[in-house]
Coordinates of C-alpha atoms and ligand atoms in Angstrom, one line a residue:
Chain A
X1 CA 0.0 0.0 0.0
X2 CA 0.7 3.4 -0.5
X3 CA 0.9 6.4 1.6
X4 CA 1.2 10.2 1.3
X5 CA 2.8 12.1 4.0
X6 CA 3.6 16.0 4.2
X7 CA 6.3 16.5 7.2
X8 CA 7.3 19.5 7.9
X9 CA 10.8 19.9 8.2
X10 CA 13.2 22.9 9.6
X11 CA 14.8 25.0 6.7
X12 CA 18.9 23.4 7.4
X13 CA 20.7 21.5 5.5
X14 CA 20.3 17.5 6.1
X15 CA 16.5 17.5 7.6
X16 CA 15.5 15.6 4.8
X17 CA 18.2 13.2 4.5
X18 CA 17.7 12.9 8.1
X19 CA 14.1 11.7 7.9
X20 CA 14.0 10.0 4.5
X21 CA 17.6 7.8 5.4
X22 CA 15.5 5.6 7.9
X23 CA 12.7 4.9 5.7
X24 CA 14.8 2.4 3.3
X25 CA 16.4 1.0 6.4
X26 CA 12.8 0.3 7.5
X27 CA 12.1 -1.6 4.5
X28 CA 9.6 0.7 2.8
X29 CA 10.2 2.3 -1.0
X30 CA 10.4 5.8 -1.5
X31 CA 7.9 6.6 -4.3
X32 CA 8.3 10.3 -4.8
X33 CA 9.4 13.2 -2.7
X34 CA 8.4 16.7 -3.9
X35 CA 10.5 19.3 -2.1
X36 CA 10.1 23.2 -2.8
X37 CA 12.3 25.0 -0.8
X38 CA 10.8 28.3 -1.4
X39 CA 7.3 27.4 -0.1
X40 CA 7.7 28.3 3.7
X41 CA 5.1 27.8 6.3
X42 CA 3.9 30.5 8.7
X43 CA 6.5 29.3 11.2
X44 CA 9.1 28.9 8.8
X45 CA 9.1 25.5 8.1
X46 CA 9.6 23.5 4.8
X47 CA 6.6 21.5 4.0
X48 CA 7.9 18.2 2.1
X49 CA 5.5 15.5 0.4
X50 CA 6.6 12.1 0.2
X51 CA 5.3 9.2 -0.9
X52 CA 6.0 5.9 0.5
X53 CA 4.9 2.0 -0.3
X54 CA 5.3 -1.7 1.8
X55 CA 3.4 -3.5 4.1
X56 CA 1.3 -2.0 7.1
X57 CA 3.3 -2.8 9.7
X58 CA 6.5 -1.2 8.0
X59 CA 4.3 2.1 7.2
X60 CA 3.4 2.2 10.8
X61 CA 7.0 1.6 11.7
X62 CA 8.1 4.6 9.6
X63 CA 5.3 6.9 10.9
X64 CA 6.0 5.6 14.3
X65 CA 9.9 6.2 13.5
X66 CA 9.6 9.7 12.2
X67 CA 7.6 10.5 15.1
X68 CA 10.2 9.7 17.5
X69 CA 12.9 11.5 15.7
X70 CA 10.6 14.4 16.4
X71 CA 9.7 15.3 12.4
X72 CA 6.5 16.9 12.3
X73 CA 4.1 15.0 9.9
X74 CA 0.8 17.4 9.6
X75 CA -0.9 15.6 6.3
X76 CA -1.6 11.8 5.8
X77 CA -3.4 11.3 2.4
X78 CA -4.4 14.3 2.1
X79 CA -5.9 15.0 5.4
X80 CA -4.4 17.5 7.9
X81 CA -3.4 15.7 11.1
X82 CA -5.0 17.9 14.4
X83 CA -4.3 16.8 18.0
X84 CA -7.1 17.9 20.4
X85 CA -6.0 19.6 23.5
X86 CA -8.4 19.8 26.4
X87 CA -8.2 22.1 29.5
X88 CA -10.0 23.3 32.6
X89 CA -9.5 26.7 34.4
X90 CA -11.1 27.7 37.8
X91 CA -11.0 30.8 38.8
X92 CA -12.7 34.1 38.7
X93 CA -13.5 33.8 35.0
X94 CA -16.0 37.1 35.0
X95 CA -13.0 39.1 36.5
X96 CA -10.3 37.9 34.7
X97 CA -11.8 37.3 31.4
X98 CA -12.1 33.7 29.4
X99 CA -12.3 35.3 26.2
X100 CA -9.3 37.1 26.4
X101 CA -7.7 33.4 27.3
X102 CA -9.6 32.3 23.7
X103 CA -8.3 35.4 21.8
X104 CA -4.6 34.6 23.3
X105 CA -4.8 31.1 22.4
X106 CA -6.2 31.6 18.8
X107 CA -3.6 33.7 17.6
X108 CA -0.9 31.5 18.3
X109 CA -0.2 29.6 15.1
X110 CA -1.8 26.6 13.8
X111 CA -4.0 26.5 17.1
X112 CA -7.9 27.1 17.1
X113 CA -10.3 27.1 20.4
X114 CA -13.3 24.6 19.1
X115 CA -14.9 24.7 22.3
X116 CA -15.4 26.8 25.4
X117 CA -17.9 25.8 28.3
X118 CA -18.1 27.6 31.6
X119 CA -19.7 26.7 35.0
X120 CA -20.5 29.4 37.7
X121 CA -20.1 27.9 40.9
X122 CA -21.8 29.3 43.8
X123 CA -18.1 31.4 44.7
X124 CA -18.0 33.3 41.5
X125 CA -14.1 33.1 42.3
X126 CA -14.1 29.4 42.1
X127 CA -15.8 29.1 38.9
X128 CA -14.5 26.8 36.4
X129 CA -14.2 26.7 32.1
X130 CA -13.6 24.5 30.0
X131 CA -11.2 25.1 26.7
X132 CA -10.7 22.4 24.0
X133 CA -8.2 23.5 21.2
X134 CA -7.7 21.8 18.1
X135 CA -3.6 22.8 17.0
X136 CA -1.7 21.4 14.1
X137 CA 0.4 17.9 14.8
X138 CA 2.9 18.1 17.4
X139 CA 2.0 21.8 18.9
X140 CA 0.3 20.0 22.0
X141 CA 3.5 21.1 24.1
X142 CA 3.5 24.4 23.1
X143 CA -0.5 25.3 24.0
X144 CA 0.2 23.3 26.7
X145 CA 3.2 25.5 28.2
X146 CA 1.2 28.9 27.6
X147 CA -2.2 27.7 29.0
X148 CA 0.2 27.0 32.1
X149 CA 1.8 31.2 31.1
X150 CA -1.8 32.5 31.1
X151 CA -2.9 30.5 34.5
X152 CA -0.4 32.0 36.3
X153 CA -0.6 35.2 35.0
X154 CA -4.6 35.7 35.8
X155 CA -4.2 33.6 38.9
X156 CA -6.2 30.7 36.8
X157 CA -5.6 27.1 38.4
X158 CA -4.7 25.4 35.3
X159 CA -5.6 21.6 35.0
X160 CA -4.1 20.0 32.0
X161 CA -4.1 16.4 30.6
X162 CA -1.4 14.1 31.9
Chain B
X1 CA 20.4 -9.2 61.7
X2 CA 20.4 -7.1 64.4
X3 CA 17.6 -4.7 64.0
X4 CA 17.1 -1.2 65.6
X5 CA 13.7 0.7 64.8
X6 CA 13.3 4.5 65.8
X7 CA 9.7 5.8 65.7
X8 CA 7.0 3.5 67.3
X9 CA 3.7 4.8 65.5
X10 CA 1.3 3.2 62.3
X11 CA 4.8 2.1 60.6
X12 CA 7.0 1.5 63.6
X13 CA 4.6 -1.2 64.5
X14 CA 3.7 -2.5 61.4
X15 CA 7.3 -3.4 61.6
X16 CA 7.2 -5.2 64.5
X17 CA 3.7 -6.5 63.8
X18 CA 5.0 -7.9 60.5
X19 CA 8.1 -9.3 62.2
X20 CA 6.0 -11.4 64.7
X21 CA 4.1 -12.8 61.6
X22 CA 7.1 -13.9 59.4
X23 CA 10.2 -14.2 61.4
X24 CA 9.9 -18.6 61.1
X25 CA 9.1 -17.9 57.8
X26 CA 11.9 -15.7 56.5
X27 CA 14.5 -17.9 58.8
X28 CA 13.4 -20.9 56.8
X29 CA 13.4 -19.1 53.2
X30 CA 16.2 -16.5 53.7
X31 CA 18.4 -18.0 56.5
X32 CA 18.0 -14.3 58.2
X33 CA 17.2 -14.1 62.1
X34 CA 15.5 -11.0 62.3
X35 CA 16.2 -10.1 65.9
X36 CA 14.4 -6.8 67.3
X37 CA 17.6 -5.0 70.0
X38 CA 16.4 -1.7 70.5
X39 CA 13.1 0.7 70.0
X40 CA 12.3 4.4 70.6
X41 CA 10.1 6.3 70.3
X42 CA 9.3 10.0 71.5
X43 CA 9.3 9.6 75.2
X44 CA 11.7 6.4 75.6
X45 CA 13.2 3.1 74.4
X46 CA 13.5 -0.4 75.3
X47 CA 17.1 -2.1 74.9
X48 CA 18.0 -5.8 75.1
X49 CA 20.8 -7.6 73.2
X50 CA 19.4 -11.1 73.5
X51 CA 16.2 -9.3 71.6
X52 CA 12.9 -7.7 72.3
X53 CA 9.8 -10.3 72.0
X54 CA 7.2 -8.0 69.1
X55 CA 4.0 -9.3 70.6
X56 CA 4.8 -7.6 74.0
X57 CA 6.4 -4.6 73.3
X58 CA 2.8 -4.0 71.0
X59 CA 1.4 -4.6 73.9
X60 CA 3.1 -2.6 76.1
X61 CA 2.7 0.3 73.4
X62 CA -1.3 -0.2 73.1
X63 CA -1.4 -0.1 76.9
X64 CA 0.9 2.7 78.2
X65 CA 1.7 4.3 74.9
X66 CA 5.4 4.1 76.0
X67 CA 8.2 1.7 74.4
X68 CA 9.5 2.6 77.8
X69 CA 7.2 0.7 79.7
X70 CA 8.6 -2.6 78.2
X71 CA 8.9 -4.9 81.2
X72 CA 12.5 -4.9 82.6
X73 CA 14.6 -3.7 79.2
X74 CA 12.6 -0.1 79.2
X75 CA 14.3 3.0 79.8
X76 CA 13.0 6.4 80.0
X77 CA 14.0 9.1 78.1
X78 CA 16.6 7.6 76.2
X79 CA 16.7 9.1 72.8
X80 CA 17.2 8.1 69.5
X81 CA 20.7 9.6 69.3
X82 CA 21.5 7.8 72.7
X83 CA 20.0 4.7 71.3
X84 CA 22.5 4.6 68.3
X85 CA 25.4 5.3 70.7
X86 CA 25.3 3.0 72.8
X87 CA 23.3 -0.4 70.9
X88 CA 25.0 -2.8 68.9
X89 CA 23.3 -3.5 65.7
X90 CA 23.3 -4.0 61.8
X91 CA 20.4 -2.2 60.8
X92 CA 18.4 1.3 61.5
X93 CA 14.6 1.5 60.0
X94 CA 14.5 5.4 60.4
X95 CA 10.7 5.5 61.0
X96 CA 9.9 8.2 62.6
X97 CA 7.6 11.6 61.0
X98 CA 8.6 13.3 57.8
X99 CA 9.9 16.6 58.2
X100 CA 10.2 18.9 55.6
X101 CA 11.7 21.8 56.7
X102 CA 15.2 19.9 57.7
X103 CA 14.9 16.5 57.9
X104 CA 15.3 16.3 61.5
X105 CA 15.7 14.7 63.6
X106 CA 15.2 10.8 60.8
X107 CA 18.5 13.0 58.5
X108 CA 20.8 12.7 62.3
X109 CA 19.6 9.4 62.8
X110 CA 20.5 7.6 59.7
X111 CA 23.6 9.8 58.9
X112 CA 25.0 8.5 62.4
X113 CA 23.8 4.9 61.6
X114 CA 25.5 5.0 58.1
X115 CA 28.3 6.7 59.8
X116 CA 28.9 3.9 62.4
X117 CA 29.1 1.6 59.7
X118 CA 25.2 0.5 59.6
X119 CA 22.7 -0.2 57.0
X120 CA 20.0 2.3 56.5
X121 CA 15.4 1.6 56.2
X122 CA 13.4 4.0 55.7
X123 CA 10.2 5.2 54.9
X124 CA 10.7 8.8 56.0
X125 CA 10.6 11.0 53.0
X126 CA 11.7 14.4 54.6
X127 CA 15.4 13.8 54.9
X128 CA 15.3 11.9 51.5
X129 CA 13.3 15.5 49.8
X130 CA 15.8 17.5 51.2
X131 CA 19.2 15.7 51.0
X132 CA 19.1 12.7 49.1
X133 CA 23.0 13.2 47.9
X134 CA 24.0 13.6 51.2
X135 CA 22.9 10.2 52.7
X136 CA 23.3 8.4 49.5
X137 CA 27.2 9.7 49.5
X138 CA 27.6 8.8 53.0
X139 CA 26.0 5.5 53.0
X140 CA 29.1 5.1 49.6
X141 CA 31.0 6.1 51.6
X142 CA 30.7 3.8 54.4
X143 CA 30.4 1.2 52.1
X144 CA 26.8 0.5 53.8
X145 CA 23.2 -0.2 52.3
X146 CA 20.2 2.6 52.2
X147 CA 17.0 1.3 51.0
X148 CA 13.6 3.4 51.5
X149 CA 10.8 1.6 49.2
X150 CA 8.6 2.3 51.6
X151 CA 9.2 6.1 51.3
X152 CA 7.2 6.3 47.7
X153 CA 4.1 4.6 47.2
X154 CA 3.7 2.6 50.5
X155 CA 3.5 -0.6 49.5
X156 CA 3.5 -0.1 46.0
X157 CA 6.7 -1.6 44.4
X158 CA 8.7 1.2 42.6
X159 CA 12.0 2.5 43.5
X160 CA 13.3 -1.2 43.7
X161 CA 11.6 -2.0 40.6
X162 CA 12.8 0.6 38.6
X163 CA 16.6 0.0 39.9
X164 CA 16.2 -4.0 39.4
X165 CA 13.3 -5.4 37.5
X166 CA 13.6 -2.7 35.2
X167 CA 17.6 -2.9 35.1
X168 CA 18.9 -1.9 31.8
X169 CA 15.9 0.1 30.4
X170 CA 16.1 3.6 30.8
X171 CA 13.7 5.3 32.7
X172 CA 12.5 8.2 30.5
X173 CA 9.4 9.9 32.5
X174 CA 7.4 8.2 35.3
X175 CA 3.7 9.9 36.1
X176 CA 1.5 8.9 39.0
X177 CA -0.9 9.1 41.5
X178 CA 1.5 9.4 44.6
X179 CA -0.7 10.3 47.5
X180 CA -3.7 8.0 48.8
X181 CA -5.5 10.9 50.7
X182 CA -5.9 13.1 47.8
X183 CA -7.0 10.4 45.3
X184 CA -9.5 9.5 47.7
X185 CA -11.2 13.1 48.2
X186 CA -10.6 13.6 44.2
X187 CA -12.5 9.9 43.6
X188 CA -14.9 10.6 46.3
X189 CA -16.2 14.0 44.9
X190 CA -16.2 12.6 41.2
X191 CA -18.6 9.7 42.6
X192 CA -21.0 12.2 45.0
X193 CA -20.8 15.4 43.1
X194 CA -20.0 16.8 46.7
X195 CA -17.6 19.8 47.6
X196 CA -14.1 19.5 48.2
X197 CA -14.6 20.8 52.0
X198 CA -17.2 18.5 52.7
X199 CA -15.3 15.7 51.1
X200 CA -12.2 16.3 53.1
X201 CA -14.1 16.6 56.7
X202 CA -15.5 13.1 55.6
X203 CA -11.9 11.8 54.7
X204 CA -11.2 12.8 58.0
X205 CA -13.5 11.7 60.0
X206 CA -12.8 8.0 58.6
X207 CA -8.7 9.1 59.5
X208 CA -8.5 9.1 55.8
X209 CA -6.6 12.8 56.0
X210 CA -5.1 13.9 59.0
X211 CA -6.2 16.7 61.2
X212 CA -4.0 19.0 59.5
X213 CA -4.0 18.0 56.0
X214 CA -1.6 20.0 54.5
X215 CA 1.0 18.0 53.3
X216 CA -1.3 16.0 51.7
X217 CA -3.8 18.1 50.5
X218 CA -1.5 20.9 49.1
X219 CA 0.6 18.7 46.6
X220 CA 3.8 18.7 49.6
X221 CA 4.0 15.0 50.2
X222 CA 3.6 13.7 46.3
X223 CA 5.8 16.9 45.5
X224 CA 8.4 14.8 48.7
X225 CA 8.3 11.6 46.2
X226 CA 8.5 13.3 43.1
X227 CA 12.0 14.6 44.5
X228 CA 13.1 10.9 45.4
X229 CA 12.1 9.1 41.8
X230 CA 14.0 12.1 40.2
X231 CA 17.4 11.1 41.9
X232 CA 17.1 7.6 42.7
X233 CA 15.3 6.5 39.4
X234 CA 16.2 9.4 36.8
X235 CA 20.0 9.9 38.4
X236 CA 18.8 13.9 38.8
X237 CA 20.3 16.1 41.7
X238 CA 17.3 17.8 42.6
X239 CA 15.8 18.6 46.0
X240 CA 12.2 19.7 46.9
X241 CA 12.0 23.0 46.0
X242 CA 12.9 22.3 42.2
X243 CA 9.2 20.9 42.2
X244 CA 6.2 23.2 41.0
X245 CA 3.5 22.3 43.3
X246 CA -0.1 22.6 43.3
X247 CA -2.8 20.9 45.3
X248 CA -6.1 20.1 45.1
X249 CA -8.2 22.3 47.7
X250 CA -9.4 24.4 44.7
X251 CA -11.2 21.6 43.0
X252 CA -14.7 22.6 42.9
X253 CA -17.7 20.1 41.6
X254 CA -17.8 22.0 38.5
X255 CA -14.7 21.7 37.1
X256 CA -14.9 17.7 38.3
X257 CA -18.7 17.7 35.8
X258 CA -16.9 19.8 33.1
X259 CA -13.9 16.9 32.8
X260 CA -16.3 14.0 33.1
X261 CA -18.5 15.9 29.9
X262 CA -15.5 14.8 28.0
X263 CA -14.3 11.5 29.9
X264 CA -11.8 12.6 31.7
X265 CA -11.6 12.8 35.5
X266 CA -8.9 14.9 37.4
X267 CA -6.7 13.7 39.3
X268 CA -3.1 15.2 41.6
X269 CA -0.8 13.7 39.3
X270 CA 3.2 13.9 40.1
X271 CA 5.4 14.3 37.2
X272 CA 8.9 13.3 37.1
X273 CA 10.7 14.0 33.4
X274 CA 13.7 15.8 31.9
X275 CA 11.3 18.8 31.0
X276 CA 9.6 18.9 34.2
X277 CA 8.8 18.4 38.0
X278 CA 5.7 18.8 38.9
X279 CA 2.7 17.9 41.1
X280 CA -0.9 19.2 39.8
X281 CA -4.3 18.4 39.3
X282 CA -4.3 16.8 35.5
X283 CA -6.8 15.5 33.4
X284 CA -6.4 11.7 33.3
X285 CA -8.8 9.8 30.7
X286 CA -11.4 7.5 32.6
X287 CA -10.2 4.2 30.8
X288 CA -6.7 4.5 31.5
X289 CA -4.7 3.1 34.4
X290 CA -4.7 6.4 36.2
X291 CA -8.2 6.0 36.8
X292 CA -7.7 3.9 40.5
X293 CA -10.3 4.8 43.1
X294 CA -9.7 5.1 47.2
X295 CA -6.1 5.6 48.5
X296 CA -4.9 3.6 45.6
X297 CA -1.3 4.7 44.5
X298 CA -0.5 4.0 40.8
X299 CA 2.6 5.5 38.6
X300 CA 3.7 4.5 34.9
X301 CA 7.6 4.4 33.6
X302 CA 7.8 5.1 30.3
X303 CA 10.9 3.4 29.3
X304 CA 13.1 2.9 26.3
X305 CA 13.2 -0.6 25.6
X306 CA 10.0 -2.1 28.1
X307 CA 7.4 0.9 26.9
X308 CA 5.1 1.7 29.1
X309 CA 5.0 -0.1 32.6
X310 CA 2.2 0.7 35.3
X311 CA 2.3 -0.5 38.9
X312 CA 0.0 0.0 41.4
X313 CA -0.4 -0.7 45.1
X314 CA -1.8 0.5 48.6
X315 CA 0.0 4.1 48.9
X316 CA -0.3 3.8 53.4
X317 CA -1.2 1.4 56.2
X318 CA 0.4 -0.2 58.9
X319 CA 1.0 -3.7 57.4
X320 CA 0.9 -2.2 54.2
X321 CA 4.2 0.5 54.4
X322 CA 5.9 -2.4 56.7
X323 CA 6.1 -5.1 54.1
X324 CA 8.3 -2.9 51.8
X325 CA 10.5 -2.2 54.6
X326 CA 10.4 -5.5 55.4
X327 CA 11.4 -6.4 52.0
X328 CA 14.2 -3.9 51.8
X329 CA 15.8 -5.9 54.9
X330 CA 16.1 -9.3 53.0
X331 CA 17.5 -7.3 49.8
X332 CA 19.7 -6.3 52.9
X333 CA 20.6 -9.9 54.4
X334 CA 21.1 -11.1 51.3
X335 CA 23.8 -8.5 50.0
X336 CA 25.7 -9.3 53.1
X337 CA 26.2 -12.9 52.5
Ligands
NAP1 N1 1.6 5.7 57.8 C1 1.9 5.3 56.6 O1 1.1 4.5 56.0 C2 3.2 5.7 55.9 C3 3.4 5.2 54.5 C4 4.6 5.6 53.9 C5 5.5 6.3 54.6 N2 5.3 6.8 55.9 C6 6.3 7.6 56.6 O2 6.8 6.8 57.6 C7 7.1 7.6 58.8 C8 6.4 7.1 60.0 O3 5.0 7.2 59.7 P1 3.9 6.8 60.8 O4 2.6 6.9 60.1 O5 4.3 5.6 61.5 O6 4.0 8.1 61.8 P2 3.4 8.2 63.3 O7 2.3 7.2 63.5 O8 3.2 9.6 63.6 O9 4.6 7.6 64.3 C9 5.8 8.4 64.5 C10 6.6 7.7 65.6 O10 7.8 8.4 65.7 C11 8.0 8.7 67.1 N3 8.8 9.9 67.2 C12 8.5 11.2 67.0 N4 9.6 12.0 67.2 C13 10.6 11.1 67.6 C14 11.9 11.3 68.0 N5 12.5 12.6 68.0 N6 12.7 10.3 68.4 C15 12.2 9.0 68.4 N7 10.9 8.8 68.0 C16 10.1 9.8 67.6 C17 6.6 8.9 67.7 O11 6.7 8.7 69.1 P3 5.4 8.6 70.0 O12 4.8 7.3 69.7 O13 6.0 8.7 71.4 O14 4.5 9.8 69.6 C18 5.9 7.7 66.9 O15 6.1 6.5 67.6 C19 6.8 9.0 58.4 O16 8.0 9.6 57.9 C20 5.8 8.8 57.2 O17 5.9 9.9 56.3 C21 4.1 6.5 56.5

């Protein structure tokens, strides 16, 4: 079988070697790679297609592999790969405004709040919101890190997954 | 093996409790006389060479609620220090209440045990927060044994684990559930929708959480553990105030519906990685392995060549705590052969 994967990869010299090198040594054939050095993303990455063939098993050993090596892959076939991050604030969410936590959250790059659900608790101080965000493979960390920024900055208790 | 216990509460006698119980036992398997020479506790010990019966100095300690009062080898006053001067023996278990602003006075005690040339058990996890290099270089250095399984977890196996079982993987992260008083309140108010106040005056009134909860309740004791799986699991040289702690006594019934909306449920999770140390109230998935209920302890290594491995185990008790320490004394025996 076949699969198309776009990784994004930093703009320095060896990246792709560096990701396409294990591949063979994993047993699967490099069909095609298409690599246009001048089409940047937003953050400054090189977006590269490949296309790979073999069994299953060695596929899931190469996207298994090239996640480990820390290469970003953000399409599979065609489809853009999302990681769903979910988080709960409490606090005094009137006071220190949730919105402004969405607005601070949406314009960080490749990272969208999808849902926001608050619940006033009978000490307005102590109420608690929900936030899931839907970011772009592999940006879980980053969201992550400034959810923990903004909690301590409006005095939210911030409870993230494990 | 000559065996010298200071601190005579909940783990001091689940020591001697567990003793009574297995000492034919562990003769017969392990070819180790465990023979009980001296006992303190806050007000006293008892002292006798030719060893102190288990079953009687419980008894003593129910009645009087003085070591002291043990008939004939009881002396008044004596303390721990005094003990280790003047008693012969080959091992301390260091038992008495974790300390976190210095240690004291468990960090004097085994420091002069390891010092005098004696093997050191402990489930004490002030000193161990606060100076782990210090007694781990000193027991090197005096070419004597430090175990303290039951320091993390209770009775749920992990630092001996990691070090043996696990031998030859490395440990890359290890999450868990490190406090049984906390998971309780969080399960409790997951199950009954009720408030975190009411949920803790209920955990207390079945001695679930102490008077003064604290430690518990405020991340400090998890935060205690997370500091001993760094440096004796992860080789880090870190002490307790390199962990960001938060508890749980702003949990409201809210935020507790809001996670369960979306399956999760939250629980104080300690975190022990490269990136991070760290005890907080996380969102843990109900279908994973975090999801114990009661005073369950449970942590998962991530590891290199074994994936993921989850243990988990009573976090407290009596008989519970004294069977790690227990089973750090036959790793003990056995070295010496
Ligand atoms: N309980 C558990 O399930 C558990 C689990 C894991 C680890 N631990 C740790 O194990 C240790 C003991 O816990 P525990 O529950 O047994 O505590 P505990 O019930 O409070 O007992 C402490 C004992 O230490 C004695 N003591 C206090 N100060 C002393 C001193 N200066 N010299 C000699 N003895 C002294 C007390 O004497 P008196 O009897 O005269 O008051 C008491 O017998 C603590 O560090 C704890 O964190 C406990």
């Amino acid at each position: 079988m076949r699969l198309k994967l776009v990784l994004e990869l930093l703009d320095v010299p060896g990246q792709l070697l560096d990701a396409l090198n294990p591949i063979g040594r994993l047993g699967a054939n490099i069909v095609a790679v298409i690599h246009q050095r001048d089409v940047k993303t937003e953050r400054g990455t090189i977006p590269v297609q490949i296309t790979i063939e073999g069994d299953e098993e060695t596929l899931n050993k190469v996207l298994k592999m090239l996640e480990t090596k820390g290469i970003q892959i953000i399409q599979v076939d065609g489809i853009l790969r999302k990681e769903k991050i979910t988080t709960i604030l409490i606090g005094n969410i009137i006071d220190q405004d949730v919105k402004d936590t969405v607005n601070i959250l949406n314009q960080l790059d490749g990272v969208r709040v999808a849902d926001l659900d608050l619940k006033m608790s009978d000490h307005p101080e102590h109420s608690a919101s929900k936030i899931i965000i839907e970011a772009d493979y592999g940006r879980k960390k980053l969201v992550t890190s400034k959810i923990k920024e903004i909690g301590s900055n409006k005095g939210f208790l911030v409870i993230n997954e494990v | 093996m000559r065996i010298c216990i200071i601190g005579f509460g909940s783990v001091g006698q689940g020591v001697a409790q567990v003793f009574n119980m297995k000492r034919d036992r562990i003769k017969q398997d392990y070819d180790l006389d465990l023979q009980l020479v001296a006992v303190a506790d806050s007000k006293g010990a008892v002292i006798s060479e030719e060893g102190i019966n288990p079953a009687l100095l419980l008894e003593t300690k129910q009645n009087t609620g003085r070591v002291s009062d043990y008939p004939e080898y009881g002396v008044n006053g004596v303390t721990g220090m005094d003990l280790l001067d003047t008693v012969e023996y080959d091992c301390l278990v260091e038992v008495t209440p974790t300390n976190i602003c210095d240690g004291e006075p468990a960090r004097s005690h085994m420091l002069k045990a390891m010092n005098t040339g004696r093997n050191v058990v402990t489930s004490n996890k002030g000193p161990l927060a606060l100076g782990f290099t210090e007694l781990r270089d000193t027991a090197q250095d005096n070419n004597v044994m430090f175990k303290y399984e039951a320091s993390v977890g209770g009775a749920m196996p992990i630092i001996n684990f990691a070090q043996e079982t696990l031998s030859g993987c490395e440990i890359e992260s290890i999450y868990g559930i490190l406090n049984g008083t906390t998971n309780y309140i969080l399960s409790r108010m997951a199950k009954e929708g009720s408030s975190y106040n009411q949920t803790l005056n209920e955990a207390q009134e079945m001695n679930i959480a102490e008077t003064n909860p604290t430690q518990d309740v405020e991340g400090e004791d998890a935060a205690c553990k997370v500091v001993i799986l760094a440096n004796s699991i992860m080789n880090m040289n870190v002490t307790y105030n390199d962990v960001m702690v938060k508890g749980i006594s702003q949990i409201t019934p809210e935020s507790i519906q809001l996670a369960k909306k979306e399956g999760y449920l939250i629980k104080l999770i300690g975190e022990v990685s490269h990136d991070s140390l760290e005890v907080s109230p996380r969102l843990v998935n109900e279908g994973s392995p975090f999801a114990v209920e009661g005073t369950l302890n449970v942590a998962t290594l991530k590891t290199d060549l074994a994936d993921d491995v989850t243990v988990v185990g009573k976090g407290a008790g009596s008989i519970e705590t004294a069977s790690a320490i227990l089973s750090d004394i036959i790793s003990i025996s056995k070295s010496m052969i």
